[in-house]
């Protein structure tokens, strides 16, 4: 199975990298003003009732955190909703079958209980290239499925990247690999989303996020050594630089944001039952090259709850056991391996690995 950025997994239709004609970046075919995703199809159609908003309700009204205080995740409409006319997953199964945001809201609910006045919460910004008139359908759909999304960015065909910094975005998820690369170039943590044909069940009460190491949390320094000189030179380089910290990679800041929320739970005695859990899943081997990664995280004041050093073993079976809500990796053959096991995976198009073939036979030091 070979995939390319912006394409979904086997059994689903590919999404083009460039906007189709007259679409302003997102397909409008399924978003006409008379029918839309708010209405289910066939016998599963549900009556339209006034939704009960769960988003930010607190005593005395609805609470909206300031973007600079929240952990902001910007999501393109093509990630949240399949807008191709022939794609029926959304209508038949609903958005929460497609992306699992229940865990984010579960974290927010517990944070509000522990810190009623705090603005340090997860916040979602929906980003679309569509014009503002399409927002009616988007808003109705989100209300219908009772999602906690209140912030919209409808750019009318313009690039949304400039707005991401204004939103203080901690993570940008898109189906458009070119926009993801543009965001990374601006220093924004970003990844291209890929959905498996069949997802494994994930926790609705604990958010689980898994990261690759090099070129994701760390720079691609070590991967460059491996690509240029081979595995033996890579191990030699890591031994010689065991006490030299790795430079940061594109998603270090997102791990920091997760760690900041985790520490709020720890401060209230909830370390063992924290609703956020993070994982380092790396092909590095523990004894010969893993110690440098751990020392780097410790020096940054960061940690992952679990660290799996696979020494080159496939990542898919481990991810199937972890069942993360999302897994980040810079190499497509690891993304493919994750998808085959039902894991939602996000490709980080950063570093030297992007210059090499994405075939699964490609070896990797990390």
GROMACS .gro file of C-alpha atoms in nm:
model
  366
    1UNK     CA    1   0.000   0.000   0.000
    2UNK     CA    2   0.154   0.329  -0.111
    3UNK     CA    3  -0.003   0.658  -0.014
    4UNK     CA    4   0.066   1.017  -0.096
    5UNK     CA    5  -0.001   1.331   0.111
    6UNK     CA    6  -0.365   1.434   0.088
    7UNK     CA    7  -0.483   1.081   0.004
    8UNK     CA    8  -0.696   0.866   0.228
    9UNK     CA    9  -0.643   0.499   0.302
   10UNK     CA   10  -0.735   0.205   0.087
   11UNK     CA   11  -1.102   0.172   0.013
   12UNK     CA   12  -1.156   0.549   0.014
   13UNK     CA   13  -1.135   0.805  -0.261
   14UNK     CA   14  -0.824   1.024  -0.295
   15UNK     CA   15  -0.847   1.393  -0.215
   16UNK     CA   16  -0.673   1.621  -0.468
   17UNK     CA   17  -0.394   1.848  -0.353
   18UNK     CA   18  -0.523   2.132  -0.569
   19UNK     CA   19  -0.876   2.266  -0.535
   20UNK     CA   20  -1.129   2.139  -0.789
   21UNK     CA   21  -1.286   2.404  -1.015
   22UNK     CA   22  -1.516   2.655  -0.841
   23UNK     CA   23  -1.457   2.498  -0.503
   24UNK     CA   24  -1.244   2.761  -0.326
   25UNK     CA   25  -1.029   2.483  -0.186
   26UNK     CA   26  -1.306   2.263  -0.050
   27UNK     CA   27  -1.566   2.081  -0.255
   28UNK     CA   28  -1.903   2.258  -0.234
   29UNK     CA   29  -2.097   1.977  -0.398
   30UNK     CA   30  -2.212   1.829  -0.068
   31UNK     CA   31  -2.266   2.164   0.099
   32UNK     CA   32  -2.552   2.313  -0.101
   33UNK     CA   33  -2.799   2.528   0.089
   34UNK     CA   34  -3.094   2.289   0.057
   35UNK     CA   35  -2.936   1.968   0.173
   36UNK     CA   36  -2.628   1.888   0.372
   37UNK     CA   37  -2.451   1.675   0.625
   38UNK     CA   38  -2.698   1.773   0.897
   39UNK     CA   39  -2.948   1.533   0.746
   40UNK     CA   40  -2.884   1.162   0.759
   41UNK     CA   41  -2.970   0.940   0.467
   42UNK     CA   42  -3.234   0.671   0.429
   43UNK     CA   43  -3.388   0.497   0.729
   44UNK     CA   44  -3.122   0.632   0.967
   45UNK     CA   45  -3.243   0.990   0.922
   46UNK     CA   46  -3.286   1.158   1.258
   47UNK     CA   47  -3.534   1.436   1.337
   48UNK     CA   48  -3.381   1.780   1.350
   49UNK     CA   49  -3.397   1.892   1.712
   50UNK     CA   50  -3.247   2.188   1.887
   51UNK     CA   51  -2.899   2.068   1.994
   52UNK     CA   52  -2.786   2.086   2.352
   53UNK     CA   53  -2.450   2.259   2.337
   54UNK     CA   54  -2.186   2.103   2.556
   55UNK     CA   55  -1.898   2.312   2.429
   56UNK     CA   56  -1.803   2.556   2.700
   57UNK     CA   57  -2.107   2.569   2.924
   58UNK     CA   58  -2.027   2.672   3.276
   59UNK     CA   59  -2.232   2.826   3.551
   60UNK     CA   60  -2.350   3.168   3.439
   61UNK     CA   61  -2.317   3.115   3.065
   62UNK     CA   62  -2.078   2.995   2.796
   63UNK     CA   63  -1.706   3.039   2.848
   64UNK     CA   64  -1.459   3.100   2.566
   65UNK     CA   65  -1.087   3.088   2.645
   66UNK     CA   66  -0.858   3.345   2.492
   67UNK     CA   67  -0.662   3.185   2.205
   68UNK     CA   68  -0.327   3.270   2.365
   69UNK     CA   69  -0.422   3.072   2.676
   70UNK     CA   70  -0.581   2.769   2.511
   71UNK     CA   71  -0.420   2.467   2.346
   72UNK     CA   72  -0.548   2.546   1.999
   73UNK     CA   73  -0.589   2.278   1.733
   74UNK     CA   74  -0.679   2.408   1.387
   75UNK     CA   75  -0.852   2.147   1.171
   76UNK     CA   76  -0.933   2.182   0.802
   77UNK     CA   77  -1.291   2.105   0.699
   78UNK     CA   78  -1.155   1.836   0.465
   79UNK     CA   79  -1.018   1.656   0.770
   80UNK     CA   80  -1.330   1.696   0.981
   81UNK     CA   81  -1.577   1.633   0.698
   82UNK     CA   82  -1.541   1.432   0.379
   83UNK     CA   83  -1.667   1.679   0.120
   84UNK     CA   84  -1.648   1.455  -0.188
   85UNK     CA   85  -1.997   1.387  -0.323
   86UNK     CA   86  -1.939   1.013  -0.345
   87UNK     CA   87  -1.812   0.986   0.014
   88UNK     CA   88  -2.094   0.869   0.242
   89UNK     CA   89  -1.903   0.791   0.561
   90UNK     CA   90  -2.007   1.115   0.723
   91UNK     CA   91  -2.378   1.095   0.640
   92UNK     CA   92  -2.407   0.732   0.740
   93UNK     CA   93  -2.193   0.724   1.052
   94UNK     CA   94  -2.167   1.081   1.174
   95UNK     CA   95  -1.862   1.294   1.233
   96UNK     CA   96  -1.762   1.131   1.560
   97UNK     CA   97  -1.710   0.804   1.377
   98UNK     CA   98  -1.466   0.995   1.160
   99UNK     CA   99  -1.261   1.190   1.412
  100UNK     CA  100  -1.279   1.124   1.782
  101UNK     CA  101  -1.310   1.456   1.960
  102UNK     CA  102  -1.491   1.311   2.261
  103UNK     CA  103  -1.157   1.267   2.439
  104UNK     CA  104  -1.072   1.635   2.398
  105UNK     CA  105  -1.401   1.737   2.552
  106UNK     CA  106  -1.352   1.484   2.831
  107UNK     CA  107  -1.019   1.650   2.916
  108UNK     CA  108  -1.180   1.994   2.906
  109UNK     CA  109  -1.463   1.883   3.136
  110UNK     CA  110  -1.219   1.756   3.396
  111UNK     CA  111  -1.004   2.069   3.368
  112UNK     CA  112  -1.309   2.288   3.425
  113UNK     CA  113  -1.398   2.086   3.733
  114UNK     CA  114  -1.049   2.126   3.880
  115UNK     CA  115  -0.987   2.483   3.760
  116UNK     CA  116  -1.323   2.657   3.701
  117UNK     CA  117  -1.166   2.991   3.603
  118UNK     CA  118  -0.879   2.855   3.392
  119UNK     CA  119  -0.858   2.927   3.020
  120UNK     CA  120  -0.601   2.652   2.964
  121UNK     CA  121  -0.831   2.420   2.770
  122UNK     CA  122  -0.835   2.252   2.431
  123UNK     CA  123  -0.985   2.479   2.169
  124UNK     CA  124  -1.073   2.385   1.811
  125UNK     CA  125  -1.063   2.619   1.512
  126UNK     CA  126  -1.232   2.492   1.195
  127UNK     CA  127  -1.043   2.613   0.888
  128UNK     CA  128  -1.198   2.610   0.540
  129UNK     CA  129  -1.111   2.769   0.205
  130UNK     CA  130  -1.482   2.817   0.140
  131UNK     CA  131  -1.658   3.150   0.135
  132UNK     CA  132  -1.850   3.262   0.439
  133UNK     CA  133  -2.193   3.168   0.297
  134UNK     CA  134  -2.098   2.802   0.330
  135UNK     CA  135  -2.056   2.858   0.702
  136UNK     CA  136  -2.431   2.815   0.755
  137UNK     CA  137  -2.409   2.449   0.657
  138UNK     CA  138  -2.093   2.397   0.862
  139UNK     CA  139  -2.244   2.555   1.172
  140UNK     CA  140  -2.568   2.356   1.137
  141UNK     CA  141  -2.370   2.035   1.098
  142UNK     CA  142  -2.154   2.103   1.402
  143UNK     CA  143  -2.460   2.191   1.610
  144UNK     CA  144  -2.637   1.878   1.488
  145UNK     CA  145  -2.354   1.656   1.608
  146UNK     CA  146  -2.305   1.860   1.926
  147UNK     CA  147  -1.934   1.926   1.866
  148UNK     CA  148  -1.753   2.182   2.076
  149UNK     CA  149  -1.626   2.395   1.788
  150UNK     CA  150  -1.696   2.767   1.815
  151UNK     CA  151  -1.411   2.929   1.621
  152UNK     CA  152  -1.422   2.933   1.239
  153UNK     CA  153  -1.179   3.058   0.977
  154UNK     CA  154  -1.340   3.080   0.629
  155UNK     CA  155  -1.085   3.226   0.390
  156UNK     CA  156  -1.274   3.242   0.058
  157UNK     CA  157  -0.999   3.065  -0.134
  158UNK     CA  158  -0.702   3.235   0.035
  159UNK     CA  159  -0.438   3.045   0.228
  160UNK     CA  160  -0.528   3.010   0.596
  161UNK     CA  161  -0.169   2.988   0.717
  162UNK     CA  162  -0.137   3.355   0.811
  163UNK     CA  163  -0.440   3.324   1.037
  164UNK     CA  164  -0.297   3.026   1.223
  165UNK     CA  165  -0.043   3.243   1.404
  166UNK     CA  166  -0.316   3.490   1.497
  167UNK     CA  167  -0.505   3.199   1.656
  168UNK     CA  168  -0.188   3.101   1.848
  169UNK     CA  169  -0.225   2.758   1.687
  170UNK     CA  170  -0.048   2.474   1.867
  171UNK     CA  171  -0.129   2.215   1.598
  172UNK     CA  172  -0.267   2.234   1.243
  173UNK     CA  173  -0.422   1.923   1.089
  174UNK     CA  174  -0.508   1.926   0.720
  175UNK     CA  175  -0.564   1.693   0.426
  176UNK     CA  176  -0.360   1.927   0.206
  177UNK     CA  177   0.009   1.836   0.224
  178UNK     CA  178   0.115   2.161   0.059
  179UNK     CA  179  -0.062   2.371   0.323
  180UNK     CA  180   0.094   2.156   0.595
  181UNK     CA  181   0.439   2.221   0.452
  182UNK     CA  182   0.359   2.592   0.436
  183UNK     CA  183   0.259   2.588   0.803
  184UNK     CA  184   0.575   2.401   0.903
  185UNK     CA  185   0.784   2.658   0.717
  186UNK     CA  186   0.620   2.925   0.935
  187UNK     CA  187   0.716   2.738   1.251
  188UNK     CA  188   0.367   2.598   1.319
  189UNK     CA  189   0.333   2.235   1.426
  190UNK     CA  190   0.140   2.069   1.144
  191UNK     CA  191   0.067   1.731   0.991
  192UNK     CA  192  -0.126   1.574   0.703
  193UNK     CA  193  -0.407   1.350   0.823
  194UNK     CA  194  -0.462   0.997   0.693
  195UNK     CA  195  -0.759   0.786   0.791
  196UNK     CA  196  -0.757   0.405   0.796
  197UNK     CA  197  -1.036   0.218   0.623
  198UNK     CA  198  -1.137   0.071   0.957
  199UNK     CA  199  -1.050   0.233   1.288
  200UNK     CA  200  -0.985   0.059   1.615
  201UNK     CA  201  -1.190   0.175   1.912
  202UNK     CA  202  -1.020   0.441   2.119
  203UNK     CA  203  -1.082   0.576   2.466
  204UNK     CA  204  -1.350   0.840   2.508
  205UNK     CA  205  -1.217   0.948   2.849
  206UNK     CA  206  -0.838   0.958   2.797
  207UNK     CA  207  -0.666   1.140   2.513
  208UNK     CA  208  -0.373   0.934   2.382
  209UNK     CA  209  -0.116   1.095   2.153
  210UNK     CA  210   0.182   0.905   2.010
  211UNK     CA  211   0.492   1.063   1.855
  212UNK     CA  212   0.784   0.941   1.651
  213UNK     CA  213   1.117   1.087   1.765
  214UNK     CA  214   1.356   1.213   1.498
  215UNK     CA  215   1.214   1.474   1.259
  216UNK     CA  216   0.898   1.494   1.474
  217UNK     CA  217   0.987   1.576   1.835
  218UNK     CA  218   1.356   1.612   1.753
  219UNK     CA  219   1.541   1.749   1.452
  220UNK     CA  220   1.644   1.522   1.165
  221UNK     CA  221   2.016   1.552   1.255
  222UNK     CA  222   2.059   1.182   1.335
  223UNK     CA  223   1.845   1.067   1.043
  224UNK     CA  224   2.074   1.265   0.810
  225UNK     CA  225   2.372   1.070   0.941
  226UNK     CA  226   2.190   0.743   0.880
  227UNK     CA  227   2.079   0.836   0.528
  228UNK     CA  228   2.425   0.955   0.430
  229UNK     CA  229   2.648   0.698   0.600
  230UNK     CA  230   2.440   0.399   0.712
  231UNK     CA  231   2.340   0.238   1.039
  232UNK     CA  232   2.687   0.175   1.184
  233UNK     CA  233   2.784   0.539   1.142
  234UNK     CA  234   2.451   0.639   1.296
  235UNK     CA  235   2.520   0.433   1.610
  236UNK     CA  236   2.873   0.572   1.629
  237UNK     CA  237   2.741   0.927   1.598
  238UNK     CA  238   2.487   0.870   1.875
  239UNK     CA  239   2.748   0.724   2.112
  240UNK     CA  240   2.982   1.016   2.051
  241UNK     CA  241   2.701   1.267   2.106
  242UNK     CA  242   2.522   1.094   2.393
  243UNK     CA  243   2.556   1.404   2.612
  244UNK     CA  244   2.477   1.651   2.333
  245UNK     CA  245   2.111   1.746   2.320
  246UNK     CA  246   1.917   1.696   2.000
  247UNK     CA  247   1.773   2.009   1.843
  248UNK     CA  248   1.397   2.045   1.861
  249UNK     CA  249   1.169   1.917   1.587
  250UNK     CA  250   0.841   2.058   1.451
  251UNK     CA  251   0.610   1.900   1.712
  252UNK     CA  252   0.811   1.969   2.026
  253UNK     CA  253   0.584   2.264   2.103
  254UNK     CA  254   0.271   2.051   2.083
  255UNK     CA  255   0.417   1.800   2.329
  256UNK     CA  256   0.498   2.095   2.557
  257UNK     CA  257   0.137   2.211   2.536
  258UNK     CA  258   0.011   1.864   2.627
  259UNK     CA  259   0.261   1.846   2.912
  260UNK     CA  260   0.141   2.180   3.046
  261UNK     CA  261  -0.214   2.046   3.073
  262UNK     CA  262  -0.092   1.720   3.225
  263UNK     CA  263   0.089   1.910   3.500
  264UNK     CA  264  -0.237   2.080   3.595
  265UNK     CA  265  -0.381   1.737   3.669
  266UNK     CA  266  -0.065   1.627   3.850
  267UNK     CA  267  -0.091   1.933   4.075
  268UNK     CA  268  -0.432   1.813   4.191
  269UNK     CA  269  -0.313   1.458   4.260
  270UNK     CA  270  -0.429   1.307   3.932
  271UNK     CA  271  -0.103   1.175   3.792
  272UNK     CA  272  -0.215   0.811   3.783
  273UNK     CA  273  -0.555   0.886   3.632
  274UNK     CA  274  -0.458   1.179   3.410
  275UNK     CA  275  -0.690   1.203   3.106
  276UNK     CA  276  -0.394   1.281   2.877
  277UNK     CA  277  -0.134   1.017   2.798
  278UNK     CA  278   0.163   1.058   2.564
  279UNK     CA  279   0.386   0.802   2.396
  280UNK     CA  280   0.725   0.806   2.224
  281UNK     CA  281   0.726   0.531   1.960
  282UNK     CA  282   1.065   0.518   1.790
  283UNK     CA  283   1.265   0.273   1.585
  284UNK     CA  284   1.574   0.373   1.786
  285UNK     CA  285   1.716   0.100   2.009
  286UNK     CA  286   1.721   0.175   2.378
  287UNK     CA  287   2.082   0.088   2.466
  288UNK     CA  288   2.265   0.222   2.162
  289UNK     CA  289   2.072   0.534   2.066
  290UNK     CA  290   1.766   0.577   2.288
  291UNK     CA  291   1.945   0.734   2.581
  292UNK     CA  292   2.017   1.052   2.385
  293UNK     CA  293   1.648   1.096   2.309
  294UNK     CA  294   1.553   1.052   2.675
  295UNK     CA  295   1.825   1.291   2.795
  296UNK     CA  296   1.703   1.551   2.548
  297UNK     CA  297   1.344   1.529   2.668
  298UNK     CA  298   1.456   1.550   3.030
  299UNK     CA  299   1.671   1.855   2.959
  300UNK     CA  300   1.372   2.022   2.793
  301UNK     CA  301   1.166   1.955   3.105
  302UNK     CA  302   0.941   1.724   2.906
  303UNK     CA  303   0.846   1.361   2.934
  304UNK     CA  304   0.628   1.105   2.765
  305UNK     CA  305   0.426   0.869   2.980
  306UNK     CA  306   0.558   0.572   2.785
  307UNK     CA  307   0.862   0.526   2.560
  308UNK     CA  308   0.883   0.235   2.319
  309UNK     CA  309   1.223   0.173   2.159
  310UNK     CA  310   1.153  -0.079   1.884
  311UNK     CA  311   1.504  -0.124   1.741
  312UNK     CA  312   1.368  -0.129   1.389
  313UNK     CA  313   1.063  -0.349   1.456
  314UNK     CA  314   0.735  -0.248   1.287
  315UNK     CA  315   0.540   0.020   1.470
  316UNK     CA  316   0.192  -0.092   1.364
  317UNK     CA  317   0.148  -0.372   1.621
  318UNK     CA  318   0.259  -0.144   1.906
  319UNK     CA  319   0.020   0.129   1.793
  320UNK     CA  320  -0.261  -0.123   1.773
  321UNK     CA  321  -0.194  -0.202   2.138
  322UNK     CA  322  -0.167   0.164   2.245
  323UNK     CA  323  -0.474   0.271   2.045
  324UNK     CA  324  -0.381   0.639   2.023
  325UNK     CA  325  -0.625   0.897   1.895
  326UNK     CA  326  -0.348   1.013   1.663
  327UNK     CA  327   0.008   0.909   1.577
  328UNK     CA  328   0.267   1.144   1.423
  329UNK     CA  329   0.554   1.025   1.202
  330UNK     CA  330   0.770   1.180   0.930
  331UNK     CA  331   0.791   0.867   0.712
  332UNK     CA  332   0.502   0.744   0.504
  333UNK     CA  333   0.580   0.375   0.537
  334UNK     CA  334   0.525   0.408   0.913
  335UNK     CA  335   0.201   0.595   0.844
  336UNK     CA  336   0.091   0.310   0.619
  337UNK     CA  337   0.184   0.052   0.880
  338UNK     CA  338  -0.019   0.238   1.140
  339UNK     CA  339  -0.320   0.260   0.909
  340UNK     CA  340  -0.312  -0.110   0.836
  341UNK     CA  341  -0.368  -0.165   1.209
  342UNK     CA  342  -0.654   0.086   1.227
  343UNK     CA  343  -0.464   0.384   1.371
  344UNK     CA  344  -0.534   0.741   1.264
  345UNK     CA  345  -0.194   0.868   1.154
  346UNK     CA  346  -0.059   1.211   1.064
  347UNK     CA  347   0.239   1.264   0.836
  348UNK     CA  348   0.487   1.537   0.933
  349UNK     CA  349   0.657   1.630   0.601
  350UNK     CA  350   0.980   1.748   0.759
  351UNK     CA  351   1.346   1.657   0.729
  352UNK     CA  352   1.573   1.447   0.512
  353UNK     CA  353   1.331   1.153   0.486
  354UNK     CA  354   1.110   1.357   0.251
  355UNK     CA  355   1.381   1.327  -0.015
  356UNK     CA  356   1.362   0.949  -0.018
  357UNK     CA  357   1.111   0.696  -0.145
  358UNK     CA  358   0.813   0.629   0.080
  359UNK     CA  359   0.815   0.257   0.009
  360UNK     CA  360   0.771   0.037   0.314
  361UNK     CA  361   1.092  -0.149   0.227
  362UNK     CA  362   1.291   0.166   0.311
  363UNK     CA  363   1.500   0.118   0.625
  364UNK     CA  364   1.502   0.376   0.899
  365UNK     CA  365   1.728   0.436   1.194
  366UNK     CA  366   1.450   0.583   1.398
   0.00000   0.00000   0.00000
